[in-house]
């Protein structure tokens, strides 16, 4: 973790001077640089050394991809680069078996293959100071090729290019790539660069791509296989879209929209940054069961197919999510792809800008009121979900070796960082913030930059103390707990004092701007507060009439655990502005978790009372989500059993009462989530069996699939239900997904045991998004009595999962496993594991503490 020393004098100065020392060393004192150690992964030391001696890299890569998944991929590669000083053996990254290297020639001479700790080592005798050429023939590694029966795709972020071909796998050694793919003639393919030529010979073809733009190894990508192709016009040229969807309704509803959303995102980014789309071509591909929502390879963006292809039954939430992921990946073309972090310590910068710009482009489309509400609902609960735990991490984290880079990703960088960025923009003013960011993009275009580089530029545009601000928001964990005192005299406010203290740890202050709203019988008044110390007297409030109640963080921009005025609760659903209500729901839930102001039972009653009254879709989503959390995690199984029939009835009534289709659907989904009664089962079974949704709701094939899973999970008396549902699915990729998940839902404990055992094999964990879905059912509260035995092994497997899986998999694995446990026994399993492994990888340990936090909190709250 980046815990900066207490030296307030200046982290900026310190880093800047370190940088200049490094620069000095490159050109004048090269002899004193120590040779890099040979160790597995890509160490920071190796990366820094290579950055000082290597430049002007280009890769020529040819891959011969056979039709059958089991057959090897033969590869040829030429790496050209400039070596400033030929002093130490050169390390090429290749995390594979040395036997896969067939031949190695360096500067036209055959060289011996020397392989150590995931590196191909080239001795100085073969190299020269100046231009060098390394030629290899080898069998490609398959660690990040995602090979399927009739398609494959690369996914190299953060350091997995080195699992496929030898390279300098670090983000600040950008290079060009000239790719040739040899493929079955009927396959289609997409890569970073535009197509130069394609030659068919019998049932094979060779596809020659132009030389790519200059990009980092983690952004080099291609996909090939049985895909359909659509084309459109984007970024001043023809753009291609590859997909495997077969459902004509989805295709009809989705392809035009995908191009249109990209077009509006590109337009917004070009205008905001004043930099035209910076790469030679635009293209994207929808991948079935893709590991992430999307990945920003220039010219070949990858998306999860199920999020891209929606039909007429899609909710507003799904449509928004699709627009959002497209805006996010498009923003990366500038933030991340054009200007890239030096090192993955600053991976959060590309993610925060992608999210922040996606939000901004949405604001331009929908207006401020929708934006404010969506920003609150999208980011704050997710950020609090990590930052309230003992395992929280700062936005900016240290990283010694790229092999651990995946552990840096999580809700802090995706959700707390945008909150921080919005506070920074508010502090600086929108125009000055935009000017600063533009200067940063222009200055570092096609290169690399760090957070100190950016904040150094922003500092010029700001009057505030950004260094002090940066320390607590970016380099530190946690959030403040806010409290207040209100003194009254003759029905007027005589004194209003606001205090903050950290939820955990030492004295710290989060400087921030937020709003407090005072509610009266016939009007309300909102004050903006700048809280930059631990205690502030709000002079503006003095002399105001005493309100009926007040609401902290009414506008939802402030970050922390906000106090709740008990007098607000009876009037909660009379608050007119949906933004204010959403902020109140979030504060109430956070306080409940902290054992402050409201108990789980009270919160259940309060939130169910809102199911008919709340009409804003995003707020209903928030309420039903919180209700489900409290229901499964913070009340006892006995309380659930006695209370479920009533809750089901309230949800069903509210569903009928609400008029908007999406609101109805959210309530239907909530009903499906919580039902336990016979009556509830019969209602849902009718819907599923007749494929007839309640009036006013559209259900899609995916909805009926999830309904079948929910019924089967409760050991439905229709034991054939899953077979019948499978028979309804025609798309081959979706059938595979279904068949994978089914054993995790089986009524037979032995089948579930076998399923869990099968996950010990890496090959059975390849479709990570399907594994996470299956684990959710396997560890569902209704199955926990028999699933608790999987917990120790699930923890033991985590290290292997981190090494073999993609970046989000460790946390998805943990979340899907632990999210719903509430028993003391489950908490003990986690405590025992941590106790027995005192030297456990700290980056994985915090992931465990994050995922297990509700299990520990349940222990406290259920005792009360
Ligand atoms: Zn991203």
Short mmCIF file of N, CA, C and O and ligand atoms in Angstrom, two decimals, residues 296 328 332 351 414, ligand 1:
data_model
loop_
_atom_site.label_atom_id
_atom_site.label_comp_id
_atom_site.label_asym_id
_atom_site.label_seq_id
_atom_site.Cartn_x
_atom_site.Cartn_y
_atom_site.Cartn_z
N UNK A 296 -10.49 -2.31 -23.42
CA UNK A 296 -10.34 -1.17 -24.32
C UNK A 296 -9.25 -1.28 -25.38
O UNK A 296 -8.59 -0.29 -25.67
N UNK A 328 -17.52 4.03 -21.41
CA UNK A 328 -16.32 3.76 -20.61
C UNK A 328 -15.15 3.32 -21.51
O UNK A 328 -14.06 3.89 -21.47
N UNK A 332 -11.52 5.27 -22.78
CA UNK A 332 -10.17 4.72 -22.62
C UNK A 332 -9.28 5.00 -23.82
O UNK A 332 -8.06 4.96 -23.71
N UNK A 351 -8.91 4.09 -15.19
CA UNK A 351 -10.26 3.65 -14.84
C UNK A 351 -11.12 4.80 -14.33
O UNK A 351 -12.29 4.90 -14.67
N UNK A 414 -12.79 1.84 -9.22
CA UNK A 414 -13.92 2.09 -10.13
C UNK A 414 -14.96 3.03 -9.54
O UNK A 414 -15.69 3.68 -10.27
ZN1 LIG B 1 -11.84 0.45 -17.83
#
